[in-house]
Coordinates of C-alpha atoms in Angstrom, one line a residue:
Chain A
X124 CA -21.3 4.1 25.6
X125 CA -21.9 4.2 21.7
X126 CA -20.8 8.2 22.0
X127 CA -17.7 7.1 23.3
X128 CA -16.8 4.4 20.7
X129 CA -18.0 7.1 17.9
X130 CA -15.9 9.3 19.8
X131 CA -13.0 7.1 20.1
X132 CA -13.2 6.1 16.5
X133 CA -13.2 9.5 15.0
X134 CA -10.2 10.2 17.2
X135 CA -8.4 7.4 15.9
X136 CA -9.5 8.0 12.0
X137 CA -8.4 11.4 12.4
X138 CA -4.9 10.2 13.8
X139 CA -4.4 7.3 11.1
X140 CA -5.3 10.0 8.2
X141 CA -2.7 12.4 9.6
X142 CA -0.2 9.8 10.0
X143 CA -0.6 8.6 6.6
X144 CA -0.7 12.2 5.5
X145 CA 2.6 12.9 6.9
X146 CA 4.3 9.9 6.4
X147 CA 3.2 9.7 2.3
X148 CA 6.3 10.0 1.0
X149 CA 8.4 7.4 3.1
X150 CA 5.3 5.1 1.9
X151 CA 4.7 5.9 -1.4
X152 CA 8.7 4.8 -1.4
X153 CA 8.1 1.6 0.2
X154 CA 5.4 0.8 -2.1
X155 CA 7.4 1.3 -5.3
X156 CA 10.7 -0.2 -3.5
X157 CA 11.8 -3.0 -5.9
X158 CA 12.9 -5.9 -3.9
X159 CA 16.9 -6.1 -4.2
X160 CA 17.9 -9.9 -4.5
X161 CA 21.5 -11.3 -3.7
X162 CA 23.7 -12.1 -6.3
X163 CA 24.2 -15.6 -5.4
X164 CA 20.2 -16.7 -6.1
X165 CA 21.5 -15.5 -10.0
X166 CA 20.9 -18.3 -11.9
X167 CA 20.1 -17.4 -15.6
X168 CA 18.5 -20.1 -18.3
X169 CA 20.4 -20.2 -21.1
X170 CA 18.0 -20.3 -24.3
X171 CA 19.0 -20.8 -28.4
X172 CA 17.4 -19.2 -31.1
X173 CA 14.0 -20.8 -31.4
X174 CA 13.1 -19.6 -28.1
X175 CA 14.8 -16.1 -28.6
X176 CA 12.4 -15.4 -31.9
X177 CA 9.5 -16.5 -30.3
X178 CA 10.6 -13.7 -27.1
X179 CA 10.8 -11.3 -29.9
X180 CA 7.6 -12.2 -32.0
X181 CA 5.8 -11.7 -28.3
X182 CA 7.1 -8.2 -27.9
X183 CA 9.2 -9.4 -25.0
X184 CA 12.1 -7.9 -22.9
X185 CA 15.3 -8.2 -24.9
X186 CA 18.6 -6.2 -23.7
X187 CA 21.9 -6.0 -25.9
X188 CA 24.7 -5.7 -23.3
X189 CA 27.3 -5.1 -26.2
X190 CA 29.2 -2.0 -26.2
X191 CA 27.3 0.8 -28.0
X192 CA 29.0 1.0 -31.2
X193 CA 28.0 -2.8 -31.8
X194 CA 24.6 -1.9 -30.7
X195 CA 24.3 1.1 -33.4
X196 CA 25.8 -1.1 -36.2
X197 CA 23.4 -3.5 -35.5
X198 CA 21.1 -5.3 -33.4
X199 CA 17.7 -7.7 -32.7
X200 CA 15.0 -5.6 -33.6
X201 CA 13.5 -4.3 -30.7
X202 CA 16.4 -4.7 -28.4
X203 CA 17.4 -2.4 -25.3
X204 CA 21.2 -1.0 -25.3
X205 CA 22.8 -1.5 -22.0
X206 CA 26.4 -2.1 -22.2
X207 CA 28.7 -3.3 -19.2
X208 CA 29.7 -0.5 -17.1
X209 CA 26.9 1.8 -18.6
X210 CA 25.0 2.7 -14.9
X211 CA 22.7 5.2 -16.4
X212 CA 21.6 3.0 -19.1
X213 CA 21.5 -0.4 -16.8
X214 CA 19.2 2.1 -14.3
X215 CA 16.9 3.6 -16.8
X216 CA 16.2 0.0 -17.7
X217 CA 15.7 -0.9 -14.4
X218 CA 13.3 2.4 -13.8
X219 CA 11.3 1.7 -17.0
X220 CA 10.7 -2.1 -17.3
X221 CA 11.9 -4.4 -13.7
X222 CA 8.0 -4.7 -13.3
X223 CA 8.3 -7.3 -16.8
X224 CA 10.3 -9.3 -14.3
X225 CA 11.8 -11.4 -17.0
X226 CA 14.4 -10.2 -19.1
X227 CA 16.6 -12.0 -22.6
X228 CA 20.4 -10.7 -22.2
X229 CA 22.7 -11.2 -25.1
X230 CA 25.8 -10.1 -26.6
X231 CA 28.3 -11.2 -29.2
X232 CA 28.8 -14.7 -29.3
X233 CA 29.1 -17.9 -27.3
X234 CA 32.9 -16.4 -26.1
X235 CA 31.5 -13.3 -24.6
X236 CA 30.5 -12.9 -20.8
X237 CA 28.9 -9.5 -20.9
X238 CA 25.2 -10.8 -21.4
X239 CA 26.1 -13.0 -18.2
X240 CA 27.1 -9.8 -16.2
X241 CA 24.4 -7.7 -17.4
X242 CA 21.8 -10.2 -16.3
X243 CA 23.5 -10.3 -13.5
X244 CA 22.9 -6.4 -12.7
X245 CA 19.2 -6.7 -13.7
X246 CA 18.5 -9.7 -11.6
X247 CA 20.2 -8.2 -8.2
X248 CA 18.2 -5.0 -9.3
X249 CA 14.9 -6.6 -9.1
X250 CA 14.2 -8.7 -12.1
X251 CA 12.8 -12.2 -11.3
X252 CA 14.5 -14.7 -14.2
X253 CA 16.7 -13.8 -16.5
X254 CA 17.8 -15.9 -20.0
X255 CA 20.9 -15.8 -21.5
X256 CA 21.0 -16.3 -25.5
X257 CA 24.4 -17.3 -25.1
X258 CA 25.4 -17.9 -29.0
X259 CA 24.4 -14.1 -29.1
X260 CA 24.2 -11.8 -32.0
X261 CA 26.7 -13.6 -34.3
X262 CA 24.5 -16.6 -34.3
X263 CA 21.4 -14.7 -34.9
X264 CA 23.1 -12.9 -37.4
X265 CA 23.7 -16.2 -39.2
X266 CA 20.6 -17.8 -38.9
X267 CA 18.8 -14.2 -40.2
X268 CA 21.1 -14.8 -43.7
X269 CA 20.5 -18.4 -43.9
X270 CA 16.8 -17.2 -43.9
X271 CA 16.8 -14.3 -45.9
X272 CA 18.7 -16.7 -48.6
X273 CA 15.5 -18.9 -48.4
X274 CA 13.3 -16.4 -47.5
X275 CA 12.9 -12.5 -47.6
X276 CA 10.6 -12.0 -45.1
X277 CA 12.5 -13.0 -41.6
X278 CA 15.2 -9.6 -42.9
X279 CA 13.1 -7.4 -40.8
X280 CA 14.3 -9.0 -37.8
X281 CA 17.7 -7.6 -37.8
X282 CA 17.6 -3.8 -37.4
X283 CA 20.7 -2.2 -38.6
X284 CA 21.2 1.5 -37.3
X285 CA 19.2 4.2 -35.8
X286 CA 16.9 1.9 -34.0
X287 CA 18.6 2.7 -31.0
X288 CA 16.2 2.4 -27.4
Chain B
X5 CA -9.6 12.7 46.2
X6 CA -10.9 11.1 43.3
X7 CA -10.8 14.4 41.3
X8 CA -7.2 14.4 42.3
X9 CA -6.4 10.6 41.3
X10 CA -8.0 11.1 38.3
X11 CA -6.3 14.5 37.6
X12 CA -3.3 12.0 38.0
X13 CA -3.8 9.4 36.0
X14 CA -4.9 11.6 33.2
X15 CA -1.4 13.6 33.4
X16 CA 0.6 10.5 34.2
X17 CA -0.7 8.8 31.0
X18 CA -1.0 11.7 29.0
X19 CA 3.2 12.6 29.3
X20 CA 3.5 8.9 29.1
X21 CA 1.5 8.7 25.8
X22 CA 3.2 12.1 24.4
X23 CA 6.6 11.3 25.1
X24 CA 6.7 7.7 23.3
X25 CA 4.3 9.3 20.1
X26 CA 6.5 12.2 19.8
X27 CA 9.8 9.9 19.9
X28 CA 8.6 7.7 17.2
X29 CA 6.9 10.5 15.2
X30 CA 10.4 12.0 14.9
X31 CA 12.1 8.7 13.7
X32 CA 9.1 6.4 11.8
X33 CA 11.5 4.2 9.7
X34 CA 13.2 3.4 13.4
X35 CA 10.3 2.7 15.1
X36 CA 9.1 0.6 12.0
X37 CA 12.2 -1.3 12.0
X38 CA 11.6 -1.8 15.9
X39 CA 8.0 -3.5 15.2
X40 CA 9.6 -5.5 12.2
X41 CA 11.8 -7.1 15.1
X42 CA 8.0 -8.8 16.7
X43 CA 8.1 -10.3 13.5
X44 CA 4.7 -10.3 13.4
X45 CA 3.7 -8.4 10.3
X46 CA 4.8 -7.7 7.1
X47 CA 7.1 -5.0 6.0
X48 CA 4.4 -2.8 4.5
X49 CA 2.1 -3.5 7.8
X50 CA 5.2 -2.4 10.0
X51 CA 5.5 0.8 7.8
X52 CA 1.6 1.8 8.0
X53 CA 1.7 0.8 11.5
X54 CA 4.4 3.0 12.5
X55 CA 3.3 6.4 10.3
X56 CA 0.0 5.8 12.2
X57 CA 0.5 4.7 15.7
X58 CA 2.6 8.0 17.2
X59 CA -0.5 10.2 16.2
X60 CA -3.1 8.4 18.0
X61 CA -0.7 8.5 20.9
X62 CA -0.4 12.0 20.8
X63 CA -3.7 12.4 19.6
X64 CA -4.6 10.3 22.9
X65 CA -2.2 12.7 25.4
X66 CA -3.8 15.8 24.0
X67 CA -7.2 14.8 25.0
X68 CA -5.8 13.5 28.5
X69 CA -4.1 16.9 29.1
X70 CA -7.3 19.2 27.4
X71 CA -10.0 17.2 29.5
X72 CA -12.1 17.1 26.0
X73 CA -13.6 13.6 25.4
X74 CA -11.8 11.8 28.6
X75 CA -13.8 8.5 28.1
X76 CA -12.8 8.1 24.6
X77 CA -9.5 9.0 25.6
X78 CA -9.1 6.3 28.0
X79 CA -10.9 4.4 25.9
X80 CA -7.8 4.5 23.4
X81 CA -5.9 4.4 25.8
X82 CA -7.1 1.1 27.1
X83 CA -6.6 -0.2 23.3
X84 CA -3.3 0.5 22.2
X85 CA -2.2 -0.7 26.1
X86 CA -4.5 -4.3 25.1
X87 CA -1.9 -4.1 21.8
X88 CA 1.2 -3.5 23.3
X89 CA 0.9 -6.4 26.3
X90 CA -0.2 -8.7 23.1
X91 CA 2.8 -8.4 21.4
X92 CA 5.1 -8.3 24.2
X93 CA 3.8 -11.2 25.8
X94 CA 4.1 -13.2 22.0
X95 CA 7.7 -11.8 21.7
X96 CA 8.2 -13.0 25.1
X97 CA 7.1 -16.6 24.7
X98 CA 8.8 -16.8 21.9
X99 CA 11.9 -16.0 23.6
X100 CA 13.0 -12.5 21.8
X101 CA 15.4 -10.4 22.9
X102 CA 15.1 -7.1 21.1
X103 CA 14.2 -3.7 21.9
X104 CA 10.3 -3.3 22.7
X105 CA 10.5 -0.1 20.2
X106 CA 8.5 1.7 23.0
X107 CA 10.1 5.1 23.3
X108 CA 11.7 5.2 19.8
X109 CA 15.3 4.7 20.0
X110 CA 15.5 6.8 23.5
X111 CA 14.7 4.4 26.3
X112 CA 18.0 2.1 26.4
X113 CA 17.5 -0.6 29.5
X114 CA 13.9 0.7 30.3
X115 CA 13.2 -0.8 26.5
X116 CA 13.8 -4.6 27.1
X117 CA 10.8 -7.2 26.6
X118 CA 10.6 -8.3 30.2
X119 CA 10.5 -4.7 32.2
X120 CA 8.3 -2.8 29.0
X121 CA 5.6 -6.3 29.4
X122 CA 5.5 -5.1 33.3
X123 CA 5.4 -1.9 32.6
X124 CA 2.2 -1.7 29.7
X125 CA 0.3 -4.2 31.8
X126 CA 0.9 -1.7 34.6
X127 CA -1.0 1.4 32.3
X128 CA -2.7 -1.0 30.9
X129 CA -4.4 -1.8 34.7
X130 CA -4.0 2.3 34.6
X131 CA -5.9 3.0 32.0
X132 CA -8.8 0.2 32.4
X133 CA -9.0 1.9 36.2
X134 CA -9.5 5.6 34.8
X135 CA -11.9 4.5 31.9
X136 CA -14.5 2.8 34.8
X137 CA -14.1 5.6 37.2
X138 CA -14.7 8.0 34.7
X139 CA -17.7 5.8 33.2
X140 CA -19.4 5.7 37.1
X141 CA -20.3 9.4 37.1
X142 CA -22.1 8.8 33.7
X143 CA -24.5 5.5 35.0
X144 CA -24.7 7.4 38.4
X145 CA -26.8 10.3 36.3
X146 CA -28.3 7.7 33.9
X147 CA -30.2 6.1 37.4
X148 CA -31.3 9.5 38.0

């Protein structure tokens, strides 16, 4: 009898191994798969500047969804480019960093929607909380002279040109 | 006429068993869809579960047809039978009406909870019949 369960055992670890042999590549997809969530769980926290310099000090996600021009001219250091309408960009964000899960979205000012529909894209593509700096760039552009006024050494937070991610 | 009965068995279960693993083995994200609908484990388990299980079937047939290793072969065969009737019989008293997943996409009516329970307690009954009959020869010489 213990022949035959050593028997039957080898038979079936054979079978498994070649299964999972074959089948690799449809499971190697399912394990990297990222879990697509519906648009209408999208519920962003908006956050103001305190918050967004202490996302920045920790190295944190942070994406610009401004168009590209405003991007180049200027931007929070450290900041990914992924305008509205930009696929390749949104999906080589996506591809790179939706295993962060949480993601800071901002654009021009308190007027603008893009950050909204950007976090939008990123949260339906897999990433678990979004925040929206809704007073966006021109805000933290303002707060950056009011310190640099007082103090020279918050400047290097605002990263004009060629910094481009 | 047992050589013959058994001769049976083995070829009746072995077509049986190389039919539904070749069916599956040609479509695994069907047939891993089809066990997601038992609801009984999670996506990743239905996936491994369905890359794995048409090989031991046809593993299984092979040694029913070759006549290699019959014992363990019924053995197996007895196994993934025991399986099948647990999971029908859940999806049955939990009253679902899905496909049993049992020959792929490929077996329409034949496919339904009720008539695939009947049928793998059937093989199962089968099965547990050809792994005794094949074990008596074995204690027969172990007396001598």
């Amino acid at each position: 009898m213990r022949l035959v369960l050593l028997r039957a055992a080898l038979v079936a670890v054979l079978a498994v191994v070649s299964g999972l042999i074959i089948n690799s590549g449809q499971l190697n997809a399912l394990l990297h798969q990222v879990a697509v969530q519906d648009a209408a769980d999208y519920a962003p926290r908006p956050v103001e500047l305190p918050f967004v310099r202490t996302w920045q000090r920790a190295g944190k996600l942070i994406v610009d969804a401004r168009a590209l021009d405003s991007y180049t001219e200027g931007h929070i250091a450290g900041a990914y480019s992924a305008p509205v309408g930009d696929q390749q960009r949104l999906q080589a964000l996506v591809d790179c960093c939706v295993q962060r899960a949480e993601v800071l979205v901002y654009c021009s000012s308190i007027t603008c929607s893009d950050s909204f529909a950007v976090g939008e894209l990123l949260f339906v593509a897999g990433f678990k909380q979004v925040y929206l700096y809704e007073a966006g760039f021109a805000d933290w552009l303002q707060q950056q002279q009011l310190w640099a006024s007082g103090s020279l050494s918050q400047v290097d937070s605002v990263q004009s040109g060629g910094g481009e991610h | 006429m047992q050589h013959y009965v058994i001769m049976g068995l083995r070829w009746l279960l072995g077509a049986i068993f190389l039919y539904a693993g070749i069916t599956k083995a040609l479509d695994v994200a069907v047939f891993a869809t089809a066990i997601g609908r038992y609801a009984m484990l999670p996506e990743l388990g239905n996936m491994l579960l369905a890359s794995t299980l048409p090989y031991l079937e046809i593993s299984t047939a092979l040694l029913l047809f070759s006549g290699r290793w019959l014992r363990p072969a019924a053995l197996l065969s007895v196994l993934m039978y025991s399986m099948f009737c647990v999971a029908l019989l859940t999806a049955a008293l939990r009253g679902l009406s899905i496909d049993c997943g049992c020959f792929g996409s490929a077996a329409g009516a034949w496919s339904s909870v009720g008539v695939a329970l009947l049928r793998s307690v059937s093989l199962l009954g089968l099965s547990g019949y050809l792994f005794f009959v094949l074990a008596a020869p074995m204690k027969t010489e172990e007396r001598k």
